Short mmCIF file of C-alpha atoms in Angstrom, two decimals:
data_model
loop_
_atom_site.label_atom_id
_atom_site.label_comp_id
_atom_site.label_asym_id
_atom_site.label_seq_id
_atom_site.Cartn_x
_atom_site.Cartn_y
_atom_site.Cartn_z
CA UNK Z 1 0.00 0.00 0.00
CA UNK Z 2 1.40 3.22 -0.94
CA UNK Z 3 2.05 5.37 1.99
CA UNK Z 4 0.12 8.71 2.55
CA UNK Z 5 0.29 11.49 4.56
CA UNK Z 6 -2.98 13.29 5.91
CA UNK Z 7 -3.44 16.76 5.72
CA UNK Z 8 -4.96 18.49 7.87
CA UNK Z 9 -6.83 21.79 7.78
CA UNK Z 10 -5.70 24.67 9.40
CA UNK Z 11 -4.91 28.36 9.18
CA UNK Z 12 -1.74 27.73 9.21
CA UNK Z 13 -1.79 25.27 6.25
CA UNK Z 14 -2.40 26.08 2.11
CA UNK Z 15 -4.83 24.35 -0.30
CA UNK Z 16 -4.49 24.41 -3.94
CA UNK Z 17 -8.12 23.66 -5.21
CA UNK Z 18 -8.75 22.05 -8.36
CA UNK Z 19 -11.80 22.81 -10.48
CA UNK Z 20 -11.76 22.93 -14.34
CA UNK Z 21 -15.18 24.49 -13.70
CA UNK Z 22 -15.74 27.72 -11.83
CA UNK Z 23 -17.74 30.72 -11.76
CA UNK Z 24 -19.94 29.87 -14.76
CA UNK Z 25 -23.28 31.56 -13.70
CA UNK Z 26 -26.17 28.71 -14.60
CA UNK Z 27 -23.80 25.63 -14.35
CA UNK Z 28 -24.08 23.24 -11.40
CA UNK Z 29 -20.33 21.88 -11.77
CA UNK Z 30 -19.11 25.72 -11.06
CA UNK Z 31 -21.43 26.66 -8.48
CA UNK Z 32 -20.60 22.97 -6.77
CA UNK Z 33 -16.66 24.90 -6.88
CA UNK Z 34 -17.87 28.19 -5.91
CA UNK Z 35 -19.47 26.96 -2.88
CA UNK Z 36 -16.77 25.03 -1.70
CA UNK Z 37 -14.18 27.80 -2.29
CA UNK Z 38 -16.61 30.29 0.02
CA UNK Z 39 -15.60 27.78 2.88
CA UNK Z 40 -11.85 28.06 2.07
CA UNK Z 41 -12.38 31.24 2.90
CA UNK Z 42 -12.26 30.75 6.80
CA UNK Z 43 -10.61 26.96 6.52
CA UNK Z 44 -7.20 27.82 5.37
CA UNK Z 45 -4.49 30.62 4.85
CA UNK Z 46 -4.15 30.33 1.41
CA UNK Z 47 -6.63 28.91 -1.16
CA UNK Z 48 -4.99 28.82 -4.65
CA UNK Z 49 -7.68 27.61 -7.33
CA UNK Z 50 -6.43 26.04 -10.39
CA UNK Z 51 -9.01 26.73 -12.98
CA UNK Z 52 -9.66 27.01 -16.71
CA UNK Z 53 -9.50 30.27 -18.70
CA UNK Z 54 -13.40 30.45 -18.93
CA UNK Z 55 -13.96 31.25 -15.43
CA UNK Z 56 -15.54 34.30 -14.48
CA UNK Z 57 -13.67 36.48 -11.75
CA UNK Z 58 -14.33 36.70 -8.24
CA UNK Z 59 -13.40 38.71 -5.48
CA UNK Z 60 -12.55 36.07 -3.00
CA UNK Z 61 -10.85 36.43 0.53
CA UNK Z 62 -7.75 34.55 1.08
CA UNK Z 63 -7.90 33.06 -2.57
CA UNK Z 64 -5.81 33.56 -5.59
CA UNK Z 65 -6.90 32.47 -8.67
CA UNK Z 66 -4.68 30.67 -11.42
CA UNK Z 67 -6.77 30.03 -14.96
CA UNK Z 68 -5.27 28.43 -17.35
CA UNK Z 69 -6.64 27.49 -21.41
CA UNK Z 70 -6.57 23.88 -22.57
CA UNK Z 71 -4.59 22.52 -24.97
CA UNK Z 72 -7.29 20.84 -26.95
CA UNK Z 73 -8.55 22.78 -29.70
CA UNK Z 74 -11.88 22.04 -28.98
CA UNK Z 75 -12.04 22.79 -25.42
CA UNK Z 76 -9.77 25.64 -26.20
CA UNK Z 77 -12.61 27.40 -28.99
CA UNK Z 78 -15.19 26.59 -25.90
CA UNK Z 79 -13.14 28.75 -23.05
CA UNK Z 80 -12.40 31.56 -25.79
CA UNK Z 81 -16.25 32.12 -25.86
CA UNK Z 82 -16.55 32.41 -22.30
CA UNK Z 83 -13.63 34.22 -22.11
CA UNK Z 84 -15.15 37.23 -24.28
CA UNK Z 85 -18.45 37.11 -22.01
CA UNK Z 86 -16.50 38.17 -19.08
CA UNK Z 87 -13.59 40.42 -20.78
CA UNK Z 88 -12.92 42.61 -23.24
CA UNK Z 89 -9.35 43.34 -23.47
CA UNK Z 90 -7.16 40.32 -25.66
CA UNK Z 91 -4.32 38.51 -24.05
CA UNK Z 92 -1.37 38.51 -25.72
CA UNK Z 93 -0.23 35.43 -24.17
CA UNK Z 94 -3.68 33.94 -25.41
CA UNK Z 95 -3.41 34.51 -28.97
CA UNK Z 96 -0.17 32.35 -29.02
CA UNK Z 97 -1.71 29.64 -27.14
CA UNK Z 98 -4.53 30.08 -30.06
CA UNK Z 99 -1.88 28.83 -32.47
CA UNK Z 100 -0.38 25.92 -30.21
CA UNK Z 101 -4.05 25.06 -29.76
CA UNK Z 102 -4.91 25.35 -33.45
CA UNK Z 103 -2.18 23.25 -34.42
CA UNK Z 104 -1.22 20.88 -31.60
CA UNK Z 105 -4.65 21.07 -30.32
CA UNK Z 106 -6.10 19.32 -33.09
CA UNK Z 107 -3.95 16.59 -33.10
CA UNK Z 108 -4.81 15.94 -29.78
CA UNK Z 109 -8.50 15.81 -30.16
CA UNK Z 110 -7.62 13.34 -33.15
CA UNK Z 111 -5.94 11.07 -30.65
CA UNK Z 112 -8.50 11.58 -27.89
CA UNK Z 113 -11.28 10.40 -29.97
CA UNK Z 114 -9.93 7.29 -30.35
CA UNK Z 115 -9.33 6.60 -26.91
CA UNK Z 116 -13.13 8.00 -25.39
CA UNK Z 117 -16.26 9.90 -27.12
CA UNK Z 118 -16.81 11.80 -24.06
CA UNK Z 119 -15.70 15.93 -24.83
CA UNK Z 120 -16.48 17.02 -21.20
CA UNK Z 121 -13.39 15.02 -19.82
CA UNK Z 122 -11.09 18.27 -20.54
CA UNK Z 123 -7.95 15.73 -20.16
CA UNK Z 124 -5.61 17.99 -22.27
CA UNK Z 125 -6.59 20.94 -19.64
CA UNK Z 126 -4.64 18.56 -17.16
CA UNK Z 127 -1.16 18.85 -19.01
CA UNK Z 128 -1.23 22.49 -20.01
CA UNK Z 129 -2.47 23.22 -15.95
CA UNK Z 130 0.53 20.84 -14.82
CA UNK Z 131 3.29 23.07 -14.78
CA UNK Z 132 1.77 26.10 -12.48
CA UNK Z 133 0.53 23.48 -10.30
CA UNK Z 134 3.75 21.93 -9.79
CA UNK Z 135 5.20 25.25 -9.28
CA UNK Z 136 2.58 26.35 -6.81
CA UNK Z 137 3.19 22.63 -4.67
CA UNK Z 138 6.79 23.85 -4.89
CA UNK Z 139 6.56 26.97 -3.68
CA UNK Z 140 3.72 26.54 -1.24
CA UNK Z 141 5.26 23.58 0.92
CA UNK Z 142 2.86 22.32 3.35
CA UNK Z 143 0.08 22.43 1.25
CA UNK Z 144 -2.38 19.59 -0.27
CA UNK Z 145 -4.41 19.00 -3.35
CA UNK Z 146 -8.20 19.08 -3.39
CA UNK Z 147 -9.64 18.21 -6.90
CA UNK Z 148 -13.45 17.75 -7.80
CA UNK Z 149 -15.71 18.40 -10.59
CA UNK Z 150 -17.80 16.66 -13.17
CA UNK Z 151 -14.69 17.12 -15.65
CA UNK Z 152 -12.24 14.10 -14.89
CA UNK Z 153 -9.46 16.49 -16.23
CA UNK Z 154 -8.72 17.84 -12.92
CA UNK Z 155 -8.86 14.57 -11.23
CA UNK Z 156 -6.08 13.34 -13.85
CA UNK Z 157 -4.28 16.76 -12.79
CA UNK Z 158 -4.53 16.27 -9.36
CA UNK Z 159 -3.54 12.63 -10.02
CA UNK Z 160 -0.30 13.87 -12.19
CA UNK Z 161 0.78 16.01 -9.53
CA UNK Z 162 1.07 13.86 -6.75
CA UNK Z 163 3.42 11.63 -9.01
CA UNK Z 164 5.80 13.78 -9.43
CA UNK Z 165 5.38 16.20 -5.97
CA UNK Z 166 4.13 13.11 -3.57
CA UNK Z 167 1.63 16.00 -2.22
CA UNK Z 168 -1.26 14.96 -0.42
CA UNK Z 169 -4.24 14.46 -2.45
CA UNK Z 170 -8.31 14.40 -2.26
CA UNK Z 171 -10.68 13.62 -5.06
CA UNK Z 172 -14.26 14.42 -4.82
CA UNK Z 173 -16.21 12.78 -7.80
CA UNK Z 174 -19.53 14.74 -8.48
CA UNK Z 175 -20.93 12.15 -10.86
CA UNK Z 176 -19.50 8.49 -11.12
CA UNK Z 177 -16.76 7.86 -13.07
CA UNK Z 178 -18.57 3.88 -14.02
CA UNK Z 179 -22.52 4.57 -13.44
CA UNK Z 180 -24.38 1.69 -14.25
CA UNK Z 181 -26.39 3.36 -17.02
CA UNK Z 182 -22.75 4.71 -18.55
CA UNK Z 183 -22.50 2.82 -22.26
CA UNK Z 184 -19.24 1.71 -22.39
CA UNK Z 185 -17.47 -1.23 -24.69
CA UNK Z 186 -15.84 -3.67 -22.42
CA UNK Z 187 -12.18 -2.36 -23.61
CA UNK Z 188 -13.34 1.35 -22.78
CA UNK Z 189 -14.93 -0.01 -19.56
CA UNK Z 190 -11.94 -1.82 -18.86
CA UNK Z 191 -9.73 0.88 -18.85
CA UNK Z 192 -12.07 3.81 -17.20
CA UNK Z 193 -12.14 1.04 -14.80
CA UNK Z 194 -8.19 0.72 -14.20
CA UNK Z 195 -8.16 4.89 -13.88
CA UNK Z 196 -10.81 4.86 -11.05
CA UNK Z 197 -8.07 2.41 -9.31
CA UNK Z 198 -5.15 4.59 -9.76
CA UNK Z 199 -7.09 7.47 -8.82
CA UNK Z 200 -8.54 6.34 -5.60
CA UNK Z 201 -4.53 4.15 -4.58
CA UNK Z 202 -2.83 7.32 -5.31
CA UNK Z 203 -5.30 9.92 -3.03
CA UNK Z 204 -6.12 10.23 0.54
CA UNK Z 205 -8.85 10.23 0.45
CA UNK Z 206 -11.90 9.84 -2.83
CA UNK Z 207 -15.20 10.94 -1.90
CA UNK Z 208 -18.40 9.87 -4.08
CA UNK Z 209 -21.40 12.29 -3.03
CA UNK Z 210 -23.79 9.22 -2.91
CA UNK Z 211 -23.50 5.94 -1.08
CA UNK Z 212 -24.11 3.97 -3.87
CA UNK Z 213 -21.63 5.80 -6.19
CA UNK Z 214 -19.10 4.77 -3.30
CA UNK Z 215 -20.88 1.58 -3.20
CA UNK Z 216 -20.03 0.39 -6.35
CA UNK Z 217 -16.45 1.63 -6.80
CA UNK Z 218 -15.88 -0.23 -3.44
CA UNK Z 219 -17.01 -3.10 -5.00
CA UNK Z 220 -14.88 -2.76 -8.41
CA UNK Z 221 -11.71 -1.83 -6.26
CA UNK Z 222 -12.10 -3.97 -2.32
CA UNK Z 223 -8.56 -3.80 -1.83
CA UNK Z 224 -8.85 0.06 -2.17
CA UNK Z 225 -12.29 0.44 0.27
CA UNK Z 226 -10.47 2.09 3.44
CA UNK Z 227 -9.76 5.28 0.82
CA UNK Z 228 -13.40 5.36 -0.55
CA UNK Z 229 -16.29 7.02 1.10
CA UNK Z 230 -19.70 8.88 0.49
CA UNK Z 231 -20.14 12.49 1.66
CA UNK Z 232 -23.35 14.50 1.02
CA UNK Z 233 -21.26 17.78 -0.19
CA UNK Z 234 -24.08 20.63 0.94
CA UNK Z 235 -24.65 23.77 0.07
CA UNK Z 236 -23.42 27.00 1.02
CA UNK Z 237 -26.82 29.22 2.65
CA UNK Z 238 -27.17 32.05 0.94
CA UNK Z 239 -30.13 33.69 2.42
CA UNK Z 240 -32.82 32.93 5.66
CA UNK Z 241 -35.25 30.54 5.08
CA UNK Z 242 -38.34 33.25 5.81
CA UNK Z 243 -41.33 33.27 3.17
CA UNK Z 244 -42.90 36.78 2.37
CA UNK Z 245 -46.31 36.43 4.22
CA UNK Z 246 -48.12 38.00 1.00
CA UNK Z 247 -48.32 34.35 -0.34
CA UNK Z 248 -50.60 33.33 2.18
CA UNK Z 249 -53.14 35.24 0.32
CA UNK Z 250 -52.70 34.20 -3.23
CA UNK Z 251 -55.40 31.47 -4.85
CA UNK Z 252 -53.21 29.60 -6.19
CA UNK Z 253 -50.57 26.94 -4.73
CA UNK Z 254 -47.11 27.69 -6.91
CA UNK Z 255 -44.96 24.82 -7.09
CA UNK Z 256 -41.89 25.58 -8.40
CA UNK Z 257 -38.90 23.69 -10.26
CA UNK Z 258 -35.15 25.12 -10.54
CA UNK Z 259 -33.55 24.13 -13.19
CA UNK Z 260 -33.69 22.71 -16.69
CA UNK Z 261 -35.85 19.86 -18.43
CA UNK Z 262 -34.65 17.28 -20.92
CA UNK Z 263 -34.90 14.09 -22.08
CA UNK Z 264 -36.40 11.65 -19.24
CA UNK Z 265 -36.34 14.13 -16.88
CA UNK Z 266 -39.45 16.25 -17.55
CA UNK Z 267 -43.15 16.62 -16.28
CA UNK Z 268 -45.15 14.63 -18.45
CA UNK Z 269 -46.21 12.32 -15.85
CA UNK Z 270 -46.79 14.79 -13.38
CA UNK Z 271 -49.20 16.40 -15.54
CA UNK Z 272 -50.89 13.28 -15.97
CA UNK Z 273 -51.52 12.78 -12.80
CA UNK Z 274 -52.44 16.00 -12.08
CA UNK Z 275 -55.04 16.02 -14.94
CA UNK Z 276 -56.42 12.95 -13.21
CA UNK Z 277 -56.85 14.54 -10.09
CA UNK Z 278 -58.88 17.25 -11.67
CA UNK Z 279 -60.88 14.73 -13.33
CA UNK Z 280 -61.79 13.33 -9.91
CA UNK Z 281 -62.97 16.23 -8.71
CA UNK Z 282 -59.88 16.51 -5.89
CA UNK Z 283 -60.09 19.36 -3.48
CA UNK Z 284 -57.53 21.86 -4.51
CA UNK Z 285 -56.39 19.95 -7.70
CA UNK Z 286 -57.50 22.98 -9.54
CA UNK Z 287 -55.31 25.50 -7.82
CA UNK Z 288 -51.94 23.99 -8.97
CA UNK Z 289 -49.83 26.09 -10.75
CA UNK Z 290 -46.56 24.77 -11.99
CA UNK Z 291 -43.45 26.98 -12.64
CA UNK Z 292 -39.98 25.94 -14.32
CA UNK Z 293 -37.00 28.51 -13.51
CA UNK Z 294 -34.99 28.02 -16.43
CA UNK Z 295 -34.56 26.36 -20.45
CA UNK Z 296 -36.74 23.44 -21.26
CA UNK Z 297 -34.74 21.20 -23.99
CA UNK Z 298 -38.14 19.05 -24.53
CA UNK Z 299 -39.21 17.76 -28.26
CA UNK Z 300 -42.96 18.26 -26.46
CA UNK Z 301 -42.55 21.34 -24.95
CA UNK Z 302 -45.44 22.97 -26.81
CA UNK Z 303 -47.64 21.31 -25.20
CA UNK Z 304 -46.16 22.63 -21.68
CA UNK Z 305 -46.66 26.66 -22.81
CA UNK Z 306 -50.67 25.59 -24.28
CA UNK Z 307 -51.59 24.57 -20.77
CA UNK Z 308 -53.22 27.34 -18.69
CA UNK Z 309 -51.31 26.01 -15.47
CA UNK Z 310 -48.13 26.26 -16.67
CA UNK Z 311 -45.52 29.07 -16.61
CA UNK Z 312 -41.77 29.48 -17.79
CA UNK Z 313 -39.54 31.78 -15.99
CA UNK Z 314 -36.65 33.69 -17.76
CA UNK Z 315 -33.29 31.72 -15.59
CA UNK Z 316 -31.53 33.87 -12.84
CA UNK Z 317 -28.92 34.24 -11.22
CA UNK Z 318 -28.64 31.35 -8.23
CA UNK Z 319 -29.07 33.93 -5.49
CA UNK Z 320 -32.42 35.62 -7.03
CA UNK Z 321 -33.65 32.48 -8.26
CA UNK Z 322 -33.08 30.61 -4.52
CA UNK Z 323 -35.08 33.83 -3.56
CA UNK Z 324 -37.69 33.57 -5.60
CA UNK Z 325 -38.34 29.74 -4.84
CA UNK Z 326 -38.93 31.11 -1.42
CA UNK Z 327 -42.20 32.93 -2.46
CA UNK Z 328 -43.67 29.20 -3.57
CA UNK Z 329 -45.34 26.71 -1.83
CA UNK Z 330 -43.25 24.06 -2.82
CA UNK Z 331 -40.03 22.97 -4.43
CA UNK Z 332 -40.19 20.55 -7.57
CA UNK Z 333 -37.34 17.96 -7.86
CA UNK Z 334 -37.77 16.06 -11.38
CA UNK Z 335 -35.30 13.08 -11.82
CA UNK Z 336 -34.88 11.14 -14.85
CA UNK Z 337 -37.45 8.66 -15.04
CA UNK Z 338 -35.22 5.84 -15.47
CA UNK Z 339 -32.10 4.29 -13.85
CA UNK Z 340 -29.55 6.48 -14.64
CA UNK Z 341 -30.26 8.41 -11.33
CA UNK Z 342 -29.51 5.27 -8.87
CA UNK Z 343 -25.85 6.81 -8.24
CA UNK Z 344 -26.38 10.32 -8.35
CA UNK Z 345 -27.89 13.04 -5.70
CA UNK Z 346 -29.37 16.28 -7.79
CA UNK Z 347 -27.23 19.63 -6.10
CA UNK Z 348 -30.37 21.37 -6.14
CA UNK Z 349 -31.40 19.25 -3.42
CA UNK Z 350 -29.52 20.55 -0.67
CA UNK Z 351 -30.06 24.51 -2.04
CA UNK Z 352 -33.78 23.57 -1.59
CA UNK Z 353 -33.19 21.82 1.35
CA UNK Z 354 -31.43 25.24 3.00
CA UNK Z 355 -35.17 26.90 2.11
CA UNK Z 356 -36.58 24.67 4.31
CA UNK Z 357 -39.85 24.58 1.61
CA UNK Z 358 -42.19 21.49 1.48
CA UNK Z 359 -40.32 19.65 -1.49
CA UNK Z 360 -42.43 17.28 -3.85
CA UNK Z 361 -40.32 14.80 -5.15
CA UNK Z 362 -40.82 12.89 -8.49
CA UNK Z 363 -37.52 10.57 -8.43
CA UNK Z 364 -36.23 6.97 -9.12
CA UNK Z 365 -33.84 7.26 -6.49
CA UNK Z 366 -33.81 5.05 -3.01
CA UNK Z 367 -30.88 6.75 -1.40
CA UNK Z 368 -32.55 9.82 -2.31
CA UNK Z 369 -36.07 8.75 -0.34
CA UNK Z 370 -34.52 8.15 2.47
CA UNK Z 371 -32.27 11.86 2.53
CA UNK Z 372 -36.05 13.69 2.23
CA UNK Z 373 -37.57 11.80 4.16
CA UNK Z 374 -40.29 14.01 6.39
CA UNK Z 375 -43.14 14.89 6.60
CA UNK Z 376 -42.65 18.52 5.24
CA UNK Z 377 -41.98 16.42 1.98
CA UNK Z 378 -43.59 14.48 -0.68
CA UNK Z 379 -42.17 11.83 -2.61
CA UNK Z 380 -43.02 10.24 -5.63
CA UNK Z 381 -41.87 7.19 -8.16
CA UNK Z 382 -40.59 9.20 -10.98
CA UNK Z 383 -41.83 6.49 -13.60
CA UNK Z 384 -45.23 5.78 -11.81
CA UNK Z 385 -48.02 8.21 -12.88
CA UNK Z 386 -50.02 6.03 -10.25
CA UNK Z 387 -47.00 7.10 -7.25
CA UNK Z 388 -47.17 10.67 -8.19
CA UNK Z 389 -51.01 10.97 -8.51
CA UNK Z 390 -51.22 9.49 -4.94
CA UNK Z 391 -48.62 12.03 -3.46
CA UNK Z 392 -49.82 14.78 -5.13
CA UNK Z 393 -53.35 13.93 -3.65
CA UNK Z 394 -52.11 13.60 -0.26
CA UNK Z 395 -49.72 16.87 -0.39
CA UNK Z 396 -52.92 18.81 -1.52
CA UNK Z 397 -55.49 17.37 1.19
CA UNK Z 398 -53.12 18.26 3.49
CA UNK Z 399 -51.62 21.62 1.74
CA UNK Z 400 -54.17 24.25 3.58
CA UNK Z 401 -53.33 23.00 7.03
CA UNK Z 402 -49.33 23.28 6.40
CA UNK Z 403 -49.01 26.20 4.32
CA UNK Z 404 -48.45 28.38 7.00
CA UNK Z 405 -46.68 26.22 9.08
CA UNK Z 406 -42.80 25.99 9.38
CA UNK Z 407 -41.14 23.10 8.14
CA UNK Z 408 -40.20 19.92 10.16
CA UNK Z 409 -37.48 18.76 8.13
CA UNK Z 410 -33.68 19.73 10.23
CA UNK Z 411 -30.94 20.09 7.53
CA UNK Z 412 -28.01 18.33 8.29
CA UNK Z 413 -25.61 18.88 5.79
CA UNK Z 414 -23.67 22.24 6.85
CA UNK Z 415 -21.43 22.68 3.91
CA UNK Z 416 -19.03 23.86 6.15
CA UNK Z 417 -19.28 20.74 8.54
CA UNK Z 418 -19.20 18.77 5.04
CA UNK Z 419 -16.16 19.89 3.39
CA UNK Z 420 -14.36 19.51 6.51
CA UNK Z 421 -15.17 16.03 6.79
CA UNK Z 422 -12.89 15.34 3.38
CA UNK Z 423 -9.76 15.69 5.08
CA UNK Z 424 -10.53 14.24 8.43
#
């Protein structure tokens, strides 16, 4: 077993956070970073985040920020957009990575594509970000490694790094590297397979943010299990959990969804089963009014805007859209109505779980029944039109008697408590 020394957090000590992702308004993968970073803040001296060229900046206490552009061409052409939504001015030093990228660059995504079909990796980000990382674990002895992200490419820089510095290092996995939906030939499988191993024998510590996620790596890597475990990351609380009283006196009851609809995960069946209810005659079936806070990618979507109970809201920015949820009477969580969820915990849960709203649930996930379960919410089986019409009857014979009433449900998951618990 390869030895490892813990780090452990303190003023006194230095973390160099890696996040290919960060401060991308509207994208969970950055605002899972930019949450994490606010508790760096207070945790350590020094936070230096290693991030790509797209990044919007912050002003950030006690953290220095390092971007640096990819070397594939296409993930290159993707940060250069981004890069003109939040400046102006051209870099100098940019416009001769454009030609390294241009050239070089496309060689590399030639290669790539013959090794994996999935673009979000960002592994060439994970070379060209090696050298200023090296220099920073250099220069900053005493420090440790904290990578996360959806984008594997700052695992594999993380993972590069402690090769060649032996510097302490943590891996947070948002999503799975091997979910059990995840197409995959056996070769490809083989070798995503064989990463996961090197990943989690050359960390610390490699946190999954579900139990099953951590689950089922255990199981592909036993000899490995003492580095593996499952922490619910939290979120950071931007605002009190107090409701405007003027709601009280509206007809309607708003429940409200964050976030965007696609494929699977959509509201056809809850429509159904709301359209039963009416049918039936159910007390306060009538009064539902649905709202979606952000894009709908849905071939069927037409059919959403031609019903009278249904309203789109332009998307916002997290803080004013969290404070607009408050105004509703309940919180929508939509998973895909399939398996693909099993391993995977939606982010938005633990924002809506910091409003301390009634949330109605229409998921496929057990883990995730048993992290809501209370009686301030209401769960439902996201491929059952029978599950949801039954919930949704319950939550509105019982919606008049609770709307005024605070919720029941205690969040546990400080993000601060949380992100501590990595590196214990």
């Amino acid at each position: 077993m390869l030895k490892k020394t813990k780090f452990q957090t303190s003023r006194g000590n230095n973390l160099i956070f890696v996040s290919y992702f960060s401060g991308i308004q509207g994208m969970v993968m950055s605002e899972w970073a930019e949450d994490k970073l606010l508790v760096t803040e207070n945790l350590f001296s020094t936070t230096y985040l290693v991030t790509s060229i797209a990044s919007r900046d912050r002003n950030r206490r006690n953290i220095q920020v390092i971007k640096v552009p990819s070397l594939s061409w296409h993930d290159f052409s993707w940060e250069i957009k981004e890069y003109r939504k939040n400046l102006k001015r051209k870099s100098i030093g940019l416009i001769l990575w454009y030609l390294i990228a241009a050239s070089i660059g496309r060689l590399w995504d030639l290669a790539f594509r013959q090794v994996s079909i999935n673009s979000a990796a960002r592994w060439s980000w994970a070379f060209s970000a090696l050298p200023v990382t090296l220099f920073l674990i250099f220069r900053q002895r005493g420090s440790a490694i904290f990578a996360t992200g959806g984008a594997t490419g700052g695992h594999l820089l993380g993972l590069l790094a402690n090769f060649v510095s032996k510097v302490p290092l943590y891996l947070e996995f948002q999503d799975p590297l091997m979910g059990s939906e995840m197409k995959r030939s056996d070769s490809n499988a083989k070798m995503i397979s064989k990463l996961e191993g090197l990943f989690i024998y050359r960390s610390v510590r490699t946190v999954f943010v579900s139990n099953k996620a951590a689950q089922s790596s255990a199981a592909r890597h036993p000899q490995l299990k003492q580095q593996i475990t499952s922490i619910y990351p939290g979120a950071w609380k931007f605002l009190d959990s107090k409701t405007n009283t003027n709601v009280y006196a509206r007809p309607n009851i708003e429940i409200l969804h964050l976030g965007t609809l696609y494929g699977a995960r959509n509201l056809d069946n809850f429509f159904l089963a709301l359209d039963n209810l009416r049918e039936a005659g159910i007390k306060n079936a009538n009064r539902v009014c649905v709202k979606n806070l952000g894009d709908i990618y849905l071939e069927n979507k037409s059919i959403y805007f031609d019903r009278s109970d249904f309203e789109l809201l332009l998307p916002q920015q997290r803080s004013e859209a969290l404070r607009r949820a408050l105004d509703s009477d309940a919180l929508l969580l939509i998973q895909h109505a399939d398996s693909r969820s099993n391993e995977t915990i939606p982010y938005k849960t633990f924002d809506y779980l910091n409003l301390k709203k009634p949330i109605f649930g229409v998921i496929n996930n057990p883990e995730l029944k048993v992290l809501l379960n209370s009686d301030s919410n209401y769960l439902a089986n996201a491929s059952s039109v029978e599950s949801i019409q039954e919930t949704l009857k319950r939550f509105l014979s019982e919606f008049d008697l609770k709307r005024k009433g605070p919720a029941t449900f205690e969040n546990d998951f400080d993000i601060n408590k949380q992100f501590a618990r990595i590196f214990e």
